[in-house]
Short mmCIF file of C-alpha atoms and ligand atoms in Angstrom, two decimals:
data_model
loop_
_atom_site.label_atom_id
_atom_site.label_comp_id
_atom_site.label_asym_id
_atom_site.label_seq_id
_atom_site.Cartn_x
_atom_site.Cartn_y
_atom_site.Cartn_z
CA UNK A 343 34.55 18.73 -15.51
CA UNK A 344 30.44 18.15 -14.78
CA UNK A 345 29.18 15.14 -16.69
CA UNK A 346 26.02 13.62 -16.97
CA UNK A 347 25.08 11.15 -14.53
CA UNK A 348 21.77 8.69 -15.75
CA UNK A 349 21.32 7.72 -11.95
CA UNK A 350 21.64 11.60 -10.50
CA UNK A 351 20.71 13.98 -13.71
CA UNK A 352 20.66 16.92 -11.25
CA UNK A 353 23.54 16.27 -8.68
CA UNK A 354 21.35 16.12 -5.78
CA UNK A 355 24.29 14.60 -4.07
CA UNK A 356 25.88 18.01 -4.44
CA UNK A 357 23.00 19.57 -2.32
CA UNK A 358 23.86 16.84 0.81
CA UNK A 359 25.71 17.77 3.61
CA UNK A 360 28.76 15.11 4.01
CA UNK A 361 26.88 13.43 7.33
CA UNK A 362 23.40 13.06 4.94
CA UNK A 363 26.10 11.31 2.17
CA UNK A 364 27.48 9.00 5.23
CA UNK A 365 23.87 8.11 6.40
CA UNK A 366 22.51 7.33 2.35
CA UNK A 367 25.67 5.23 2.19
CA UNK A 368 24.93 3.08 5.53
CA UNK A 369 21.36 3.03 4.54
CA UNK A 370 22.24 1.75 0.83
CA UNK A 371 24.84 -0.89 2.10
CA UNK A 372 22.03 -2.46 4.56
CA UNK A 373 19.18 -2.45 1.84
CA UNK A 374 21.17 -3.56 -0.66
CA UNK A 375 23.34 -6.47 1.32
CA UNK A 376 20.38 -7.62 3.53
CA UNK A 377 17.30 -6.78 2.43
CA UNK A 378 17.88 -7.31 -1.28
CA UNK A 379 18.33 -10.95 -1.00
CA UNK A 380 15.08 -11.72 1.38
CA UNK A 381 12.58 -9.86 -0.81
CA UNK A 382 11.50 -12.36 -3.12
CA UNK A 383 10.93 -15.23 -0.79
CA UNK A 384 9.21 -12.45 1.53
CA UNK A 385 7.24 -11.24 -1.25
CA UNK A 386 6.38 -14.61 -2.51
CA UNK A 387 5.54 -16.28 1.09
CA UNK A 388 3.71 -12.64 2.20
CA UNK A 389 5.97 -13.00 5.41
CA UNK A 390 7.37 -10.18 6.95
CA UNK A 391 10.13 -10.89 9.55
CA UNK A 392 10.21 -8.94 12.82
CA UNK A 393 14.33 -9.11 12.81
CA UNK A 394 14.27 -6.33 10.03
CA UNK A 395 13.03 -3.39 12.24
CA UNK A 396 15.64 -4.27 15.02
CA UNK A 397 18.50 -4.54 12.44
CA UNK A 398 17.22 -1.16 11.68
CA UNK A 399 17.24 0.02 15.07
CA UNK A 400 20.58 -1.12 15.19
CA UNK A 401 21.43 0.99 12.47
CA UNK A 402 19.52 4.10 13.92
CA UNK A 403 17.02 4.14 10.97
CA UNK A 404 13.95 4.16 13.39
CA UNK A 405 12.72 7.26 14.66
CA UNK A 406 15.81 8.69 12.91
CA UNK A 407 14.91 12.40 13.35
CA UNK A 408 13.78 11.63 16.80
CA UNK A 409 16.68 13.57 19.33
CA UNK A 410 17.07 11.40 22.47
CA UNK A 411 16.08 7.96 23.41
CA UNK A 412 18.80 6.53 21.58
CA UNK A 413 17.23 8.22 18.52
CA UNK A 414 20.02 9.30 15.91
CA UNK A 415 18.31 12.79 15.67
CA UNK A 416 19.47 13.17 12.16
CA UNK A 417 18.15 15.89 9.58
CA UNK A 418 14.53 15.19 7.49
CA UNK A 419 16.61 15.28 4.72
CA UNK A 420 18.62 12.02 6.00
CA UNK A 421 15.25 10.32 6.79
CA UNK A 422 14.27 11.15 3.48
CA UNK A 423 17.09 9.56 1.90
CA UNK A 424 16.70 6.53 4.28
CA UNK A 425 13.63 5.64 3.07
CA UNK A 426 14.62 6.29 -0.60
CA UNK A 427 17.00 3.85 -0.02
CA UNK A 428 14.66 0.72 1.74
CA UNK A 429 12.29 1.45 -0.97
CA UNK A 430 14.76 0.96 -3.98
CA UNK A 431 14.41 -2.65 -1.96
CA UNK A 432 10.89 -2.74 -1.63
CA UNK A 433 7.66 -0.33 -0.65
CA UNK A 434 6.96 -2.75 2.06
CA UNK A 435 9.95 -2.88 4.06
CA UNK A 436 9.89 1.44 3.90
CA UNK A 437 5.67 0.94 5.26
CA UNK A 438 6.92 -1.43 8.22
CA UNK A 439 9.82 1.15 8.96
CA UNK A 440 7.58 4.64 8.68
CA UNK A 441 4.87 3.01 10.63
CA UNK A 442 7.42 2.56 13.46
CA UNK A 443 9.14 5.85 13.06
CA UNK A 444 6.35 8.47 12.17
CA UNK A 445 2.81 7.20 12.94
CA UNK A 446 4.29 5.48 16.51
CA UNK A 447 7.38 6.95 17.64
CA UNK A 448 6.45 10.52 16.14
CA UNK A 449 2.83 10.46 17.95
CA UNK A 450 4.79 9.62 21.38
CA UNK A 451 7.26 12.31 20.59
CA UNK A 452 5.19 14.76 20.22
CA UNK A 453 2.19 14.54 21.94
CA UNK A 454 3.21 11.69 24.54
CA UNK A 455 3.73 12.45 28.21
CA UNK A 456 7.00 12.26 29.61
CA UNK A 457 6.21 8.57 31.24
CA UNK A 458 5.15 7.47 27.85
CA UNK A 459 8.34 8.13 25.97
CA UNK A 460 10.30 7.13 28.49
CA UNK A 461 8.52 3.98 28.13
CA UNK A 462 8.33 3.10 24.41
CA UNK A 463 10.65 5.12 22.60
CA UNK A 464 13.88 3.79 23.28
CA UNK A 465 12.12 0.22 22.46
CA UNK A 466 10.34 1.50 19.60
CA UNK A 467 13.98 2.68 18.19
CA UNK A 468 15.78 -0.12 18.72
CA UNK A 469 13.29 -2.64 17.37
CA UNK A 470 12.59 -4.65 20.52
CA UNK A 471 8.69 -3.37 20.34
CA UNK A 472 6.85 -3.14 16.88
CA UNK A 473 4.26 -0.01 16.63
CA UNK A 474 1.28 -0.23 14.88
CA UNK A 475 -1.30 2.86 14.04
CA UNK A 476 -5.49 2.52 13.39
CA UNK A 477 -6.71 5.57 11.94
CA UNK A 478 -8.92 3.85 8.95
CA UNK A 479 -12.00 2.17 9.74
CA UNK A 480 -14.27 -0.33 7.11
CA UNK A 481 -16.59 2.50 6.28
CA UNK A 482 -14.22 5.61 6.87
CA UNK A 483 -11.00 5.54 5.01
CA UNK A 484 -10.91 8.73 2.86
CA UNK A 485 -13.12 10.16 5.45
CA UNK A 486 -11.28 9.28 9.09
CA UNK A 487 -13.09 11.89 10.51
CA UNK A 488 -16.43 10.37 10.98
CA UNK A 489 -14.90 7.15 12.58
CA UNK A 490 -17.11 5.24 14.70
CA UNK A 491 -14.52 4.04 17.46
CA UNK A 492 -15.49 5.03 20.92
CA UNK A 493 -13.69 5.34 23.98
CA UNK A 494 -15.70 5.86 27.37
CA UNK A 495 -15.18 5.38 31.05
CA UNK A 496 -14.98 1.59 31.37
CA UNK A 497 -17.95 0.76 34.24
CA UNK A 498 -16.41 -1.49 36.48
CA UNK A 499 -12.52 -0.51 35.98
CA UNK A 500 -11.91 2.70 37.48
CA UNK A 501 -9.27 4.77 35.68
CA UNK A 502 -9.49 3.09 32.65
CA UNK A 503 -11.27 3.66 29.37
CA UNK A 504 -13.11 1.21 27.56
CA UNK A 505 -12.62 1.07 23.48
CA UNK A 506 -14.65 -0.82 21.01
CA UNK A 507 -14.79 -0.39 17.15
CA UNK A 508 -12.61 -1.76 14.54
CA UNK A 509 -9.68 -0.63 12.09
CA UNK A 510 -8.94 -2.55 9.03
CA UNK A 511 -6.30 -2.21 6.41
CA UNK A 512 -3.28 -1.54 9.41
CA UNK A 513 0.37 -2.10 8.65
CA UNK A 514 1.98 -4.41 11.40
CA UNK A 515 -1.06 -4.71 13.60
CA UNK A 516 -0.66 -8.75 13.37
CA UNK A 517 2.32 -8.65 15.07
CA UNK A 518 2.42 -5.22 16.84
CA UNK A 519 3.01 -4.79 20.86
CA UNK A 520 2.27 -1.13 20.91
CA UNK A 521 -1.00 -0.20 18.89
CA UNK A 522 -1.95 3.61 18.47
CA UNK A 523 -5.28 4.01 18.28
CA UNK A 524 -7.31 7.15 17.32
CA UNK A 525 -10.90 6.74 18.69
CA UNK A 526 -13.84 9.30 19.80
CA UNK A 527 -14.14 9.95 23.06
CA UNK A 528 -17.83 9.56 24.13
CA UNK A 529 -17.58 12.75 26.67
CA UNK A 530 -16.81 14.90 23.97
CA UNK A 531 -17.36 13.54 20.42
CA UNK A 532 -13.32 14.63 19.87
CA UNK A 533 -10.74 12.21 18.40
CA UNK A 534 -8.02 11.46 20.68
CA UNK A 535 -4.99 8.96 20.65
CA UNK A 536 -4.23 5.98 22.55
CA UNK A 537 -1.17 3.68 23.19
CA UNK A 538 -2.53 0.22 23.68
CA UNK A 539 -0.23 -2.31 24.65
CA UNK A 540 -1.19 -5.86 23.48
CA UNK A 541 0.25 -7.36 26.62
CA UNK A 542 -2.30 -5.46 29.05
CA UNK A 543 -5.24 -6.44 26.98
CA UNK A 544 -7.66 -9.06 28.48
CA UNK A 545 -7.96 -12.29 26.12
CA UNK A 546 -11.33 -11.49 23.61
CA UNK A 547 -10.80 -7.62 24.03
CA UNK A 548 -8.03 -7.26 21.50
CA UNK A 549 -7.90 -9.06 18.05
CA UNK A 550 -5.48 -8.36 15.16
CA UNK A 551 -6.28 -10.42 12.44
CA UNK A 552 -4.30 -10.43 9.57
CA UNK A 553 -5.27 -9.46 5.87
CA UNK A 554 -3.74 -12.29 3.49
CA UNK A 555 -3.58 -12.61 -0.06
CA UNK A 556 -2.70 -8.94 -0.96
CA UNK A 557 -1.64 -8.44 -4.66
CA UNK A 558 0.87 -5.66 -3.47
CA UNK A 559 2.85 -4.53 -0.41
CA UNK A 560 3.12 -8.58 0.27
CA UNK A 561 6.32 -8.00 2.18
CA UNK A 562 4.83 -5.78 4.59
CA UNK A 563 2.19 -7.60 7.39
CA UNK A 564 -1.12 -5.60 6.97
CA UNK A 565 -4.49 -6.85 9.19
CA UNK A 566 -7.10 -5.58 11.51
CA UNK A 567 -7.62 -4.24 15.05
CA UNK A 568 -10.55 -5.52 16.48
CA UNK A 569 -11.29 -3.66 20.09
CA UNK A 570 -14.01 -4.99 22.17
CA UNK A 571 -14.61 -3.28 25.12
CA UNK A 572 -11.21 -3.19 25.74
CA UNK A 573 -9.80 -1.50 29.04
CA UNK A 574 -6.98 0.68 28.63
CA UNK A 575 -5.63 2.87 31.75
CA UNK A 576 -6.38 6.80 31.35
CA UNK A 577 -2.64 7.42 31.68
CA UNK A 578 -2.22 5.70 27.97
CA UNK A 579 -4.16 8.35 26.84
CA UNK A 580 -2.40 11.77 24.69
CA UNK A 581 -3.06 14.15 26.93
CA UNK A 582 -3.15 17.40 25.12
CA UNK A 583 -4.40 16.75 21.39
CA UNK A 584 -7.76 16.45 20.38
CA UNK A 585 -9.15 16.08 16.60
CA UNK A 586 -7.91 15.42 13.41
CA UNK A 587 -4.71 17.57 13.97
CA UNK A 588 -3.03 14.20 15.88
CA UNK A 589 -3.25 11.73 13.47
CA UNK A 590 -2.86 14.37 10.75
CA UNK A 591 0.13 15.64 12.23
CA UNK A 592 1.65 12.33 12.02
CA UNK A 593 0.75 11.63 8.53
CA UNK A 594 2.96 14.75 7.57
CA UNK A 595 6.08 13.34 8.51
CA UNK A 596 5.03 9.81 6.73
CA UNK A 597 3.73 11.27 3.54
CA UNK A 598 6.86 13.17 3.16
CA UNK A 599 8.80 9.95 3.62
CA UNK A 600 6.70 8.38 1.54
CA UNK A 601 7.62 11.43 -1.46
CA UNK A 602 11.67 10.35 -1.07
CA UNK A 603 10.37 6.12 -1.10
CA UNK A 604 8.60 6.06 -3.83
CA UNK A 605 11.32 8.25 -5.70
CA UNK A 606 13.86 5.02 -4.56
CA UNK A 607 11.24 2.43 -6.10
CA UNK A 608 11.30 4.19 -9.02
CA UNK A 609 15.14 4.96 -9.41
CA UNK A 610 15.19 0.96 -8.87
CA UNK A 611 13.02 0.54 -11.98
CA UNK A 612 14.91 2.76 -13.99
CA UNK A 613 17.92 0.90 -13.29
CA UNK A 614 16.76 -2.08 -13.90
CA UNK A 615 15.10 -1.16 -17.00
CA UNK A 616 17.97 0.24 -18.25
CA UNK A 617 20.46 -2.88 -17.73
CA UNK A 618 17.90 -5.05 -19.58
CA UNK A 619 17.53 -2.44 -22.45
CA UNK A 620 21.10 -2.62 -22.86
CA UNK A 621 21.66 -6.47 -23.00
CA UNK A 622 18.16 -7.58 -24.67
CA UNK A 623 18.93 -7.33 -28.34
CA UNK A 624 15.95 -7.77 -31.26
CA UNK A 625 16.19 -6.71 -34.78
CA UNK A 626 19.45 -7.31 -36.52
CA UNK A 627 21.08 -7.30 -33.27
CA UNK A 628 20.24 -4.17 -31.96
CA UNK A 629 20.53 -3.68 -27.96
CA UNK A 630 16.38 -2.60 -27.47
CA UNK A 631 17.63 0.23 -25.81
CA UNK A 632 18.46 1.88 -29.33
CA UNK A 633 15.00 2.38 -30.32
CA UNK A 634 13.66 5.60 -29.76
CA UNK A 635 10.62 4.52 -27.89
CA UNK A 636 12.52 2.42 -25.15
CA UNK A 637 14.82 5.87 -24.73
CA UNK A 638 11.49 7.89 -24.40
CA UNK A 639 10.38 5.83 -21.63
CA UNK A 640 13.75 5.92 -19.68
CA UNK A 641 13.81 9.58 -20.30
CA UNK A 642 10.45 10.38 -18.87
CA UNK A 643 11.20 8.09 -15.84
CA UNK A 644 14.89 9.64 -15.24
CA UNK A 645 13.15 13.45 -15.59
CA UNK A 646 10.00 12.65 -13.19
CA UNK A 647 12.63 10.81 -10.51
CA UNK A 648 15.12 13.78 -10.84
CA UNK A 649 12.13 16.35 -10.69
CA UNK A 650 10.45 14.69 -7.69
CA UNK A 651 13.56 14.03 -5.81
CA UNK A 652 14.65 17.81 -5.97
CA UNK A 653 10.87 18.98 -4.61
CA UNK A 654 11.39 16.50 -1.88
CA UNK A 655 14.92 17.94 -1.11
CA UNK A 656 13.37 21.39 -1.11
CA UNK A 657 10.29 20.66 0.99
CA UNK A 658 12.88 18.65 3.28
CA UNK A 659 15.19 21.76 4.02
CA UNK A 660 12.34 23.96 4.90
CA UNK A 661 10.61 20.93 7.10
CA UNK A 662 14.10 21.10 8.87
CA UNK A 663 13.94 25.07 8.93
CA UNK A 664 10.11 24.65 10.54
CA UNK A 665 8.61 26.32 7.18
CA UNK A 666 6.52 24.15 5.79
CA UNK A 667 2.55 23.76 5.54
CA UNK A 668 0.63 20.38 4.80
CA UNK A 669 -0.36 21.04 1.30
CA UNK A 670 3.27 21.08 0.09
CA UNK A 671 3.15 17.29 1.56
CA UNK A 672 -0.02 16.51 -0.24
CA UNK A 673 1.97 18.10 -3.63
CA UNK A 674 4.64 15.99 -3.22
CA UNK A 675 3.31 12.66 -1.71
CA UNK A 676 0.61 12.90 -4.69
CA UNK A 677 2.94 13.77 -7.50
CA UNK A 678 6.06 11.23 -6.39
CA UNK A 679 3.23 7.90 -5.84
CA UNK A 680 1.51 9.01 -9.60
CA UNK A 681 4.24 9.46 -11.00
CA UNK A 682 5.99 6.71 -9.84
CA UNK A 683 3.07 4.31 -10.36
CA UNK A 684 2.82 5.36 -13.98
CA UNK A 685 6.74 5.42 -14.98
CA UNK A 686 7.14 1.93 -13.75
CA UNK A 687 4.24 0.79 -15.53
CA UNK A 688 5.98 2.34 -18.66
CA UNK A 689 9.04 0.33 -17.62
CA UNK A 690 7.82 -2.19 -16.96
CA UNK A 691 6.88 -2.76 -21.13
CA UNK A 692 10.91 -2.70 -21.75
CA UNK A 693 10.77 -6.19 -20.20
CA UNK A 694 8.68 -7.81 -22.42
CA UNK A 695 7.21 -11.42 -21.46
CA UNK A 696 10.23 -11.50 -18.72
CA UNK A 697 8.50 -8.68 -16.99
CA UNK A 698 5.50 -11.37 -15.75
CA UNK A 699 8.27 -13.32 -13.99
CA UNK A 700 8.78 -11.97 -10.37
CA UNK A 701 12.83 -12.61 -10.66
CA UNK A 702 12.55 -9.20 -12.76
CA UNK A 703 11.22 -7.14 -9.61
CA UNK A 704 9.56 -4.60 -11.51
CA UNK A 705 5.88 -6.36 -11.28
CA UNK A 706 6.43 -6.23 -7.54
CA UNK A 707 7.25 -2.60 -7.74
CA UNK A 708 4.00 -1.72 -9.99
CA UNK A 709 1.79 -3.25 -7.74
CA UNK A 710 3.34 -1.65 -4.69
CA UNK A 711 3.27 1.79 -6.08
CA UNK A 712 -0.69 1.47 -6.62
CA UNK A 713 -0.77 1.04 -2.75
CA UNK A 714 1.33 3.94 -2.07
CA UNK A 715 -0.77 6.16 -3.96
CA UNK A 716 -3.95 4.90 -2.22
CA UNK A 717 -2.35 5.09 1.28
CA UNK A 718 -1.38 8.21 3.33
CA UNK A 719 -4.32 10.05 1.77
CA UNK A 720 -5.80 8.31 -2.22
CA UNK A 721 -3.99 10.76 -4.98
CA UNK A 722 -7.59 12.50 -5.60
CA UNK A 723 -7.88 13.16 -1.95
CA UNK A 724 -4.86 15.07 -1.89
CA UNK A 725 -5.59 16.76 -5.15
CA UNK A 726 -8.72 18.05 -3.50
CA UNK A 727 -6.40 19.05 -0.10
CA UNK A 728 -4.45 21.06 -3.10
CA UNK A 729 -7.81 22.47 -4.96
CA UNK A 730 -9.20 23.84 -1.61
CA UNK A 731 -6.16 25.58 -0.74
CA UNK A 732 -5.98 27.14 -4.24
CA UNK A 733 -9.68 28.41 -4.70
CA UNK A 734 -10.54 28.28 -1.02
CA UNK A 735 -13.72 26.25 -1.80
CA UNK A 736 -13.42 22.19 -0.11
CA UNK A 737 -14.82 20.01 -2.47
CA UNK A 738 -14.96 16.76 -0.07
CA UNK A 739 -18.68 17.13 0.91
P1 TGC B 550 -10.02 19.17 7.96
O1 TGC B 550 -11.29 20.14 8.12
O2 TGC B 550 -9.15 19.12 6.73
O3 TGC B 550 -9.18 19.48 9.33
C1 TGC B 550 -10.01 18.86 10.52
C2 TGC B 550 -8.86 19.32 11.55
O4 TGC B 550 -7.19 18.85 10.86
C3 TGC B 550 -6.42 19.56 10.68
N1 TGC B 550 -5.21 19.26 9.89
C4 TGC B 550 -4.22 18.85 9.78
N2 TGC B 550 -3.55 18.98 10.94
C5 TGC B 550 -2.04 18.91 10.66
N3 TGC B 550 -1.56 18.58 9.40
C6 TGC B 550 -2.79 18.04 8.67
N4 TGC B 550 -2.13 17.63 7.46
C7 TGC B 550 -3.64 18.21 8.63
N5 TGC B 550 -4.72 18.40 7.67
C8 TGC B 550 -5.95 18.83 8.64
C9 TGC B 550 -7.18 20.89 10.58
O5 TGC B 550 -6.51 22.07 10.68
C10 TGC B 550 -8.17 20.72 11.47
O6 TGC B 550 -7.96 20.77 13.06
P2 TGC B 550 -9.22 21.48 13.77
O7 TGC B 550 -8.33 22.13 14.93
O8 TGC B 550 -9.32 22.64 12.95
O9 TGC B 550 -10.30 20.49 14.27
O10 TGC B 550 -10.92 17.50 8.23
P3 TGC B 550 -11.71 17.11 6.86
O11 TGC B 550 -12.36 15.62 7.64
O12 TGC B 550 -12.54 17.92 5.87
O13 TGC B 550 -10.64 16.23 6.49
C11 TGC B 550 -10.42 15.86 4.55
C12 TGC B 550 -9.27 15.00 4.38
C13 TGC B 550 -9.13 14.69 2.78
C14 TGC B 550 -8.17 16.12 4.16
C15 TGC B 550 -8.48 14.08 5.45
O14 TGC B 550 -9.57 13.40 6.19
C16 TGC B 550 -7.58 13.23 4.68
O15 TGC B 550 -6.64 13.82 4.59
N6 TGC B 550 -7.80 12.24 4.61
C17 TGC B 550 -7.00 10.99 4.33
C18 TGC B 550 -6.69 9.94 5.03
C19 TGC B 550 -5.67 9.46 5.56
O16 TGC B 550 -4.52 9.82 5.07
N7 TGC B 550 -5.52 7.98 5.88
C20 TGC B 550 -4.72 8.10 6.46
C21 TGC B 550 -4.42 6.43 7.07
S1 TGC B 550 -3.00 6.07 7.75
C22 TGC B 550 -2.17 5.26 6.32
O17 TGC B 550 -2.51 5.55 5.37
C23 TGC B 550 -1.10 4.40 7.17
S2 TGC B 550 -0.15 3.57 5.75
C24 TGC B 550 1.65 3.37 6.74
C25 TGC B 550 2.51 2.38 5.76
O18 TGC B 550 2.03 1.41 5.70
O19 TGC B 550 3.47 3.29 5.27
P1 FAD B 551 -12.37 5.31 -0.14
O1 FAD B 551 -12.01 6.29 0.97
O2 FAD B 551 -13.16 4.26 0.05
O3 FAD B 551 -11.91 5.64 -1.38
C1 FAD B 551 -12.08 4.74 -2.38
C2 FAD B 551 -12.08 6.36 -3.71
O4 FAD B 551 -13.14 7.07 -3.62
C3 FAD B 551 -10.34 6.80 -3.32
O5 FAD B 551 -10.33 6.78 -4.90
C4 FAD B 551 -10.78 7.96 -3.28
O6 FAD B 551 -9.87 8.95 -3.92
C5 FAD B 551 -12.24 8.02 -3.44
N1 FAD B 551 -12.58 9.49 -2.63
C6 FAD B 551 -13.49 9.30 -1.66
N2 FAD B 551 -13.75 10.35 -0.96
C7 FAD B 551 -13.76 11.19 -2.10
C8 FAD B 551 -14.35 12.45 -2.20
N3 FAD B 551 -14.92 13.70 -1.26
N4 FAD B 551 -14.43 12.99 -3.75
C9 FAD B 551 -13.46 12.38 -4.61
N5 FAD B 551 -12.83 11.13 -4.21
C10 FAD B 551 -13.28 10.35 -3.22
N6 FAD B 551 -4.59 2.90 7.56
C11 FAD B 551 -4.13 3.32 8.89
O7 FAD B 551 -5.01 3.85 9.47
N7 FAD B 551 -2.88 2.88 9.03
C12 FAD B 551 -2.34 1.94 8.44
O8 FAD B 551 -1.32 1.65 9.05
C13 FAD B 551 -2.77 1.72 6.92
N8 FAD B 551 -1.89 1.17 6.34
C14 FAD B 551 -2.42 0.46 5.00
C15 FAD B 551 -1.77 -0.66 4.31
C16 FAD B 551 -2.11 -1.01 3.14
C17 FAD B 551 -1.54 -2.11 2.58
C18 FAD B 551 -3.14 -0.44 2.26
C19 FAD B 551 -4.03 -0.67 1.16
C20 FAD B 551 -3.36 0.67 3.37
C21 FAD B 551 -3.59 0.95 4.63
N9 FAD B 551 -4.36 2.18 5.39
C22 FAD B 551 -4.11 2.30 6.78
C23 FAD B 551 -5.79 2.50 4.88
C24 FAD B 551 -5.49 3.40 3.88
O9 FAD B 551 -4.93 4.69 4.66
C25 FAD B 551 -6.91 3.75 3.15
O10 FAD B 551 -7.09 2.67 1.98
C26 FAD B 551 -7.22 4.99 2.44
O11 FAD B 551 -7.16 6.21 3.41
C27 FAD B 551 -8.17 4.85 1.68
O12 FAD B 551 -9.59 4.86 2.16
P2 FAD B 551 -10.35 3.82 1.72
O13 FAD B 551 -9.43 2.77 1.33
O14 FAD B 551 -11.65 3.71 2.48
O15 FAD B 551 -10.93 4.14 0.21
#
């Protein structure tokens, strides 16, 4: 007989294929056994261990939907389940994985030349190389179309562009071997994508200082990309794709992954808050879980997590059938990030003073979830993308 499961109230498990269930199980075991024990120290020290990407690569978790090049070639739903498991541990680990998979391997697979694919995909997929994605600039975040980073023919090196400009808030940049950078081509004024190899850059032309002392996403490394007349071979430019369609196509996949991932973070908050509420006793030896106001917090969070996962699953199935439009992704990215943040913040109250200790993990999720609501399109920006689709009127400018 069917029973109510607090950790899967709408029986999502039943809608997964056996293969998807097996992939989720593999990701779950790795994340709980190998990542969870490291996260507190990594967060405290603001330290990201590159080896994590190699471990993920060995398990086939990187670029998981890509076919060939040693990648797993799994469904979009399976890749969503992987991000959900990783983000149950920490949004920063999911961030490192999303950037490598959706924002670096993704554009190389979708827009790269055969030579670029052969050169980079396998090594990125097994974590031998680390990648980053440079779109945001100090003066242009929500509005990347106004970027200032410029590529022009190199004045002295035949067959090279010279790229100058600055990118900021770039996940993985201080440790990246391969940097996907979006810049305007001076000749056309159009945005183009370039694969920059750190090893190929002469001293002083590429710097990637870390941005330290973050108050969220501390288990992920973030930095700038500073390019000063950096020579980049012309064959390192993506040959066809022009305009914002390039970066936004990759962002569609990354944003889709965040919709799953943030639900994983919220599920971890629910599990921890429920356990705490059942153990903690106040007033006549009652567990605080017996009190209505505490139950309401758990009911709200559990409902939002189940709805958010159901929506992510629906969009994932449509994605695999080639039937999605970007507005669907804006809807689930915005809703799931917002609901994860609001509910995590309410669940935090269940821990009382203990919420302030990092050993209870809830404060870390709350701080991380603010970042998820901000990057890959801040929630209000996604509201405007939806508003534009609903009314036909654009409100950005
Ligand atoms: P707009 O006029 O809307 O579009 C310009 C061109 O781009 C195309 N396009 C898309 N193509 C594919 N998928 C999408 N989702 C697309 N959205 C737009 C569009 O069709 C058009 O093509 P064409 O050929 O006609 O030129 O452009 P706009 O300048 O008005 O854009 C406004 C807005 C707000 C929608 C957009 O700029 C936006 O989404 N801003 C948010 C910026 C953002 O998401 N940045 C993300 C940086 S990367 C990051 O945060 C990584 S964090 C990674 C981690 O650690 O996990
Ligand atoms: P702004 O664009 O200045 O926005 C500030 C506020 O104004 C927001 O609330 C926004 O919604 C609002 N706003 C802006 N325009 C409008 C408007 N027209 N109408 C209404 N409200 C508006 N970027 C990358 O390229 N690669 C990465 O790997 C990457 N990783 C990141 C990692 C971290 C930890 C962080 C914090 C950010 C990262 N980002 C990355 C950058 C991220 O995508 C941007 O921070 C985000 O797009 C918002 O840009 P901004 O910070 O410049 O804010």
